[in-house]
JSON list of C-alpha atoms and ligand atoms in Angstrom, two decimals:
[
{"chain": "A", "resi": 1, "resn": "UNK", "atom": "CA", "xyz": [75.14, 113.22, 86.69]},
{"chain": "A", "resi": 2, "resn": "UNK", "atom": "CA", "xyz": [77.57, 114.35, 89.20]},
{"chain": "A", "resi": 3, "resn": "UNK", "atom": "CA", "xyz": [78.41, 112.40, 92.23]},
{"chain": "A", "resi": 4, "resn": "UNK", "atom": "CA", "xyz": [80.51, 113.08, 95.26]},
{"chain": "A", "resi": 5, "resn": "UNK", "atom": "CA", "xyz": [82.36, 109.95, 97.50]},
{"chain": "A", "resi": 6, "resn": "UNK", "atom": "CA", "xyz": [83.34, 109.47, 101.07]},
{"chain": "A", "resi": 7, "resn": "UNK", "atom": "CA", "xyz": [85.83, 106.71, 102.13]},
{"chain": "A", "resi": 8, "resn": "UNK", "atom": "CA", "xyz": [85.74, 105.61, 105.35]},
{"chain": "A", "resi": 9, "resn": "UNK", "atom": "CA", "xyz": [87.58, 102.57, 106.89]},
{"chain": "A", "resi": 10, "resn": "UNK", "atom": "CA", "xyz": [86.87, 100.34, 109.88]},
{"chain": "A", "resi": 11, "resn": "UNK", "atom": "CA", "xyz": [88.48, 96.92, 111.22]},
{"chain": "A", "resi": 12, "resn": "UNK", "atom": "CA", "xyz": [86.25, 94.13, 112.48]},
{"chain": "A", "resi": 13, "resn": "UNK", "atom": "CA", "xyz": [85.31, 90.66, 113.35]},
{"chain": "A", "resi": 14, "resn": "UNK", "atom": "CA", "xyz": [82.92, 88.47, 111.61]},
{"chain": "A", "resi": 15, "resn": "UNK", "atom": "CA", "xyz": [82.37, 84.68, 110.68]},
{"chain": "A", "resi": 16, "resn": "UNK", "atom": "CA", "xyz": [79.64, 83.68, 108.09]},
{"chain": "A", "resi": 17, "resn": "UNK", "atom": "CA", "xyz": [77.39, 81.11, 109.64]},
{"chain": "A", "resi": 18, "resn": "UNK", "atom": "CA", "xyz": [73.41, 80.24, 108.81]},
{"chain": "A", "resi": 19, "resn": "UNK", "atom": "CA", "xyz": [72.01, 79.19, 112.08]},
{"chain": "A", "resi": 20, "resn": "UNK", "atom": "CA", "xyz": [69.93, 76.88, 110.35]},
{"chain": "A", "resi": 21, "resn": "UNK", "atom": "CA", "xyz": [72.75, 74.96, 109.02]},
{"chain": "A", "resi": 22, "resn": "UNK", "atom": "CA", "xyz": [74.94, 72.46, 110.93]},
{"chain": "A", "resi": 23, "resn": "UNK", "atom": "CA", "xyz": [78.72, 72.83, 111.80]},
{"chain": "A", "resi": 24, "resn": "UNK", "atom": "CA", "xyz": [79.36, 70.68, 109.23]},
{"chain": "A", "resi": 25, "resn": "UNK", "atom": "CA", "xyz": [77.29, 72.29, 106.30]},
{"chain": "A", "resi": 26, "resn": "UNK", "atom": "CA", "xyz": [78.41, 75.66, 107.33]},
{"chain": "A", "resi": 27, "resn": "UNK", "atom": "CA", "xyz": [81.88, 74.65, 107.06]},
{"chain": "A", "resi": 28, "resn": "UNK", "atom": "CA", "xyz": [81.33, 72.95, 103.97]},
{"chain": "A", "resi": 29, "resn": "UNK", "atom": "CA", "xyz": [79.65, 76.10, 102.38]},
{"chain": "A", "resi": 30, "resn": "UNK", "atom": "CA", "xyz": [82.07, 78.85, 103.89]},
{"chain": "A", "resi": 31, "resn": "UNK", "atom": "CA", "xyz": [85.02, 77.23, 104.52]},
{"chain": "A", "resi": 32, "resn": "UNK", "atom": "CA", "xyz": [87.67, 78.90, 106.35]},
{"chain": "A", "resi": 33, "resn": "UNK", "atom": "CA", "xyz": [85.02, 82.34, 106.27]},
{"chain": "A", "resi": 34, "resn": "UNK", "atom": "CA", "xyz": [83.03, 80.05, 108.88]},
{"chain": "A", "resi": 35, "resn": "UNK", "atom": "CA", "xyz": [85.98, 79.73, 111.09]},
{"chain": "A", "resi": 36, "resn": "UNK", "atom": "CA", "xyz": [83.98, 79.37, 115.04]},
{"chain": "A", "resi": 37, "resn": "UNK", "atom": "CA", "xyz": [86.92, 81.65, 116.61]},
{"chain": "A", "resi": 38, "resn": "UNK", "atom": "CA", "xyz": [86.02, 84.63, 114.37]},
{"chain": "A", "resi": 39, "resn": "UNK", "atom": "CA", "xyz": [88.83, 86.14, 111.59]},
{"chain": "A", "resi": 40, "resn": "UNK", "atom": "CA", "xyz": [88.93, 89.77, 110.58]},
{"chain": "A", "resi": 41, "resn": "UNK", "atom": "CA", "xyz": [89.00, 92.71, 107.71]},
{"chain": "A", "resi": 42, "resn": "UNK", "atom": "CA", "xyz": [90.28, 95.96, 107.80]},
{"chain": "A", "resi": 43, "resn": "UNK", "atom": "CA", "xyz": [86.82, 97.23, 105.99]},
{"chain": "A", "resi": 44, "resn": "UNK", "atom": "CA", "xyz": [87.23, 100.14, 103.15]},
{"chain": "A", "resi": 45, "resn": "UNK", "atom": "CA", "xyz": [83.67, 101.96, 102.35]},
{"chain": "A", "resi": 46, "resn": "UNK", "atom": "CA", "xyz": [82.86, 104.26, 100.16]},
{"chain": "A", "resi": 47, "resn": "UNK", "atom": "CA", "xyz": [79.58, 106.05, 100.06]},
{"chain": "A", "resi": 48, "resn": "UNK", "atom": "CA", "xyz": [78.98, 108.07, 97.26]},
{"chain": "A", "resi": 49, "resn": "UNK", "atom": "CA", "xyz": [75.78, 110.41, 96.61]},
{"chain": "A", "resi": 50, "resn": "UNK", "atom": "CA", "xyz": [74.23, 112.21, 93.79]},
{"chain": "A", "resi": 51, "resn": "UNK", "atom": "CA", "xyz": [72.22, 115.29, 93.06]},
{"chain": "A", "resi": 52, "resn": "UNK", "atom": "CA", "xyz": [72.55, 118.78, 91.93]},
{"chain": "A", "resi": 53, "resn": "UNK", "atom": "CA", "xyz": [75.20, 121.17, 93.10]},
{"chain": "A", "resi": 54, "resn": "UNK", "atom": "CA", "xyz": [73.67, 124.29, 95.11]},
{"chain": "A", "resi": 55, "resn": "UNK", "atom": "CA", "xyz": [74.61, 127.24, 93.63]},
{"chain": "A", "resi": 56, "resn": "UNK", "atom": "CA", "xyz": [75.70, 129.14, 96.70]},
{"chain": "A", "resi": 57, "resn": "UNK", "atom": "CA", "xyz": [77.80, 127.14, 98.15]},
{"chain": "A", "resi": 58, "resn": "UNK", "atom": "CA", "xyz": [78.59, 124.87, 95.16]},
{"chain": "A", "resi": 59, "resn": "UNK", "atom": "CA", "xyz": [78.77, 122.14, 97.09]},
{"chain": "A", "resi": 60, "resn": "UNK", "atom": "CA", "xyz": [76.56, 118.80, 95.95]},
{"chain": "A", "resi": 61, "resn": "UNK", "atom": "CA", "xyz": [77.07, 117.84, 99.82]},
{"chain": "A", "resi": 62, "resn": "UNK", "atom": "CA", "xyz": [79.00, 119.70, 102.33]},
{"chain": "A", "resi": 63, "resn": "UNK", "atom": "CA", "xyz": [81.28, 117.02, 102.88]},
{"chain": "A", "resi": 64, "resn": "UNK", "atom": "CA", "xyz": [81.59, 117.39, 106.57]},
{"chain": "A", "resi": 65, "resn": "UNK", "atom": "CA", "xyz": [77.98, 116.58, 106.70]},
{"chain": "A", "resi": 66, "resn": "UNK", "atom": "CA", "xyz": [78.53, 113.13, 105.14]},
{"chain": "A", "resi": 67, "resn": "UNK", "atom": "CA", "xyz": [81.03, 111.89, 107.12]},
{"chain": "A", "resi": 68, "resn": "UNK", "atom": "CA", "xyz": [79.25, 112.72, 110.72]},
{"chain": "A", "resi": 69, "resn": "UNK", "atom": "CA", "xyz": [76.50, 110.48, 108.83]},
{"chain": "A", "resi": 70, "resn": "UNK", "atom": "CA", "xyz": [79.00, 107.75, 108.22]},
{"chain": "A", "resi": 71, "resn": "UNK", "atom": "CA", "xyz": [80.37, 108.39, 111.60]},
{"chain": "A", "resi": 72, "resn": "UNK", "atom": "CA", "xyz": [77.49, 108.30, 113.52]},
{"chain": "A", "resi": 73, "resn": "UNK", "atom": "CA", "xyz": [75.37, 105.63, 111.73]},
{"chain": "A", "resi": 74, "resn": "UNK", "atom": "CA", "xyz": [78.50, 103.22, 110.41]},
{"chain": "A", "resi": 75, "resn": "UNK", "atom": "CA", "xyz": [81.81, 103.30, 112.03]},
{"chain": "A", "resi": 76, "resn": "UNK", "atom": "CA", "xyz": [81.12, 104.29, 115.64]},
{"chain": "A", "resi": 77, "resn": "UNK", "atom": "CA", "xyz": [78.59, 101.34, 115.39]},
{"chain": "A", "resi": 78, "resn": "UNK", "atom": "CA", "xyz": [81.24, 98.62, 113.72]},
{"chain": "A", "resi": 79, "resn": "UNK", "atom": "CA", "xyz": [84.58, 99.77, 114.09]},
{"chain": "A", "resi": 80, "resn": "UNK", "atom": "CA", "xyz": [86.26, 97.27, 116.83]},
{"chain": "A", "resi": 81, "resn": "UNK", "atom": "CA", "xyz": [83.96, 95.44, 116.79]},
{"chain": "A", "resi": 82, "resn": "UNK", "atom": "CA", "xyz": [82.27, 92.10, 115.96]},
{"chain": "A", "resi": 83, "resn": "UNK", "atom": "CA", "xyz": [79.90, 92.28, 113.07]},
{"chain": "A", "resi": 84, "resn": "UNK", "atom": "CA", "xyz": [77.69, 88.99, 113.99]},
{"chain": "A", "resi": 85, "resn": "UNK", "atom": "CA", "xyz": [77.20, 90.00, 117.46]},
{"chain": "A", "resi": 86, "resn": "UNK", "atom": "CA", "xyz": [77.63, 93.70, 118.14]},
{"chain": "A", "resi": 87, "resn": "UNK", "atom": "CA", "xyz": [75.73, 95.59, 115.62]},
{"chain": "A", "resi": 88, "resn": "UNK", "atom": "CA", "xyz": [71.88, 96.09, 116.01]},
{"chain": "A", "resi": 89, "resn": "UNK", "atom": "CA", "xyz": [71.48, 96.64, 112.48]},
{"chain": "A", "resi": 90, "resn": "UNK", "atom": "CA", "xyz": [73.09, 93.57, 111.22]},
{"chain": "A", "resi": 91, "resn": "UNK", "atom": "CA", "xyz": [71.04, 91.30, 113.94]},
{"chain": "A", "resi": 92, "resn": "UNK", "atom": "CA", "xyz": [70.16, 88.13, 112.10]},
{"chain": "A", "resi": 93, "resn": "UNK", "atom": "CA", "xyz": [72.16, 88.62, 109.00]},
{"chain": "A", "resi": 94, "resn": "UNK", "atom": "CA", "xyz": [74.85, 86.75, 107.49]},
{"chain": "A", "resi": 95, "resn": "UNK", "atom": "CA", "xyz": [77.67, 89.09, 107.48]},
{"chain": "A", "resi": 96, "resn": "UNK", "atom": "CA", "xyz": [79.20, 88.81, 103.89]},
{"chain": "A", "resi": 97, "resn": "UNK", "atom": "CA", "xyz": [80.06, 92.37, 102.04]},
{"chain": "A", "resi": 98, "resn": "UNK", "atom": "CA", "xyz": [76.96, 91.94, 100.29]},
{"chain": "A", "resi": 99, "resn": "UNK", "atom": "CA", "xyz": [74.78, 91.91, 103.24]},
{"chain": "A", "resi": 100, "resn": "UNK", "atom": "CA", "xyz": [76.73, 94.73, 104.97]},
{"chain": "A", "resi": 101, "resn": "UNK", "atom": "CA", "xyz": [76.87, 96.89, 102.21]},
{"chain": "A", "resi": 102, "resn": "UNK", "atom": "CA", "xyz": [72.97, 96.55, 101.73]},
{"chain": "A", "resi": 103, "resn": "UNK", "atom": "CA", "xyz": [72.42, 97.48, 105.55]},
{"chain": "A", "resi": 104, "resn": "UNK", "atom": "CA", "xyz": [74.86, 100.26, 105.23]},
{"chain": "A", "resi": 105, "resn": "UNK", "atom": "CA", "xyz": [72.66, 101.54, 102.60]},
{"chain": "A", "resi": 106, "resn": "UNK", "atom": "CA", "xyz": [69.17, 101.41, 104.43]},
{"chain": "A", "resi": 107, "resn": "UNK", "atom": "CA", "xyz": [70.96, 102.41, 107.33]},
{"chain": "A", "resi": 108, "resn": "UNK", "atom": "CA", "xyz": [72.21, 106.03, 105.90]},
{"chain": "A", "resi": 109, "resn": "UNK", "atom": "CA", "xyz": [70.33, 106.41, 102.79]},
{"chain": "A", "resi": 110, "resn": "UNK", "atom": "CA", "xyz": [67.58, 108.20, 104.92]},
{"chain": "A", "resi": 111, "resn": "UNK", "atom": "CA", "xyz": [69.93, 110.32, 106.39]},
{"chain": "A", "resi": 112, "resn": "UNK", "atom": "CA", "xyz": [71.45, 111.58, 103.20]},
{"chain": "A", "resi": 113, "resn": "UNK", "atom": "CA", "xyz": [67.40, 112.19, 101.65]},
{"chain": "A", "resi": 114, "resn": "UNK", "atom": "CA", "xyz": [67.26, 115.09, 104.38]},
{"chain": "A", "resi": 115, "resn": "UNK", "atom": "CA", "xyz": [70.50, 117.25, 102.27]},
{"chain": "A", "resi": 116, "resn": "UNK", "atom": "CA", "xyz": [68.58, 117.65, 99.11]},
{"chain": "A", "resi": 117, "resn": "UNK", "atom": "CA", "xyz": [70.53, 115.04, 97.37]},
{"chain": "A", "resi": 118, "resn": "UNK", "atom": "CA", "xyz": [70.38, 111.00, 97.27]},
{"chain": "A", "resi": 119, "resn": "UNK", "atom": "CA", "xyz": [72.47, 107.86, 97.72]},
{"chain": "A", "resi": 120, "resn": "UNK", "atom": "CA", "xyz": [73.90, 106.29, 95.00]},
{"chain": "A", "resi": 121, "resn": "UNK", "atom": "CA", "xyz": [76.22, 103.63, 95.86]},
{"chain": "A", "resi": 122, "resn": "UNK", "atom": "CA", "xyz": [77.81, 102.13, 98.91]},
{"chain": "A", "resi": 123, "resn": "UNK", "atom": "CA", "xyz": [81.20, 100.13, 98.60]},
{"chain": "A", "resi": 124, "resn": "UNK", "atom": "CA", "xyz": [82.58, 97.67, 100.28]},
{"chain": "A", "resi": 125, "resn": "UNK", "atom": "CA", "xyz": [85.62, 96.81, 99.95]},
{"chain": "A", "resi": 126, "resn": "UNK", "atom": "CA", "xyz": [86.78, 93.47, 102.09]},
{"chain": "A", "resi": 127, "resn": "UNK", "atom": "CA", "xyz": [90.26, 92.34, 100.62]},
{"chain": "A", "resi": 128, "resn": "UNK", "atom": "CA", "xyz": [92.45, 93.38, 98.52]},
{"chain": "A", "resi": 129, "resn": "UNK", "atom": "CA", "xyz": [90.82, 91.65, 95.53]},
{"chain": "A", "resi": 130, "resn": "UNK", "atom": "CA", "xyz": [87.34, 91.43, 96.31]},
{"chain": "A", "resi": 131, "resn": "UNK", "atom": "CA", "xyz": [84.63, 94.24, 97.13]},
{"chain": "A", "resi": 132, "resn": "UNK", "atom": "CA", "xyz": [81.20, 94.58, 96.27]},
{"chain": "A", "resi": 133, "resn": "UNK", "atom": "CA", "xyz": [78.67, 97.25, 94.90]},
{"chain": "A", "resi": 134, "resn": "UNK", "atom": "CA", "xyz": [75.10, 98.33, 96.02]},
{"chain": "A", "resi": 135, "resn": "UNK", "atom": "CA", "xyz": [72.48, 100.98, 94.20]},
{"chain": "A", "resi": 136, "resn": "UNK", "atom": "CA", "xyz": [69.73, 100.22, 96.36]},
{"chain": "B", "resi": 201, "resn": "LIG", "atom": "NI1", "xyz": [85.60, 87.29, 106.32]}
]
């Protein structure tokens, strides 16, 4: 299998929160994460896709392709801005990595179907020490 990856960063706003939880519960659960005056990441992403390379260009993806995906579909849509509020595609979800990462992958996975070759992964990376991994 050969894969090819595209990093991407973005900074934004988020607080985890379950609307159907109180205050109280929600801080209990999440903590400082829950904080009602928002806190931020600087976001690192990497996509990466798999397939078969084309043998005339020998490309697997032209990589300019995949980043106007990522631009268009992920970091004009959440860069500056506030993840729980500001994002039609994360409407109703509880913005940890793990959620984000799985709407980042619904979100572009259709996208990278049309160029012959599929996603594999998305990455995202919140803090130094902790990111998180979807394969769909
Ligand atoms: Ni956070």
């Amino acid at each position: 299998m050969i894969t090819v990856t595209r990093r991407e960063r973005f900074n934004a706003a988020h607080r985890l929160f379950n609307k159907n939880w109180t205050d109280e519960k929600n801080e209990s659960v999440f903590g400082k994460c829950s904080n009602k005056n928002w806190h931020g990441h600087n976001y690192i992403l990497y996509v990466t896709v798999k397939g078969t390379i084309d043998q005339e260009t020998g490309y697997l993806i032209d990589l300019k392709i995949l980043s106007d995906i990522l631009k268009e579909k992920v970091t004009s849509k959440l860069d500056h801005k506030n993840l729980n509020i500001e994002v039609d595609f994360l409407n109703d979800t509880i913005t940890t990595a793990e959620n984000i990462a799985v709407k980042i992958f619904e979100e572009i996975a259709p996208e990278i179907a049309k160029h012959n070759c599929q996603l594999h992964c998305v990455k995202l990376v919140e803090t130094e020490n902790n990111f998180v991994e979807y394969f769909g």
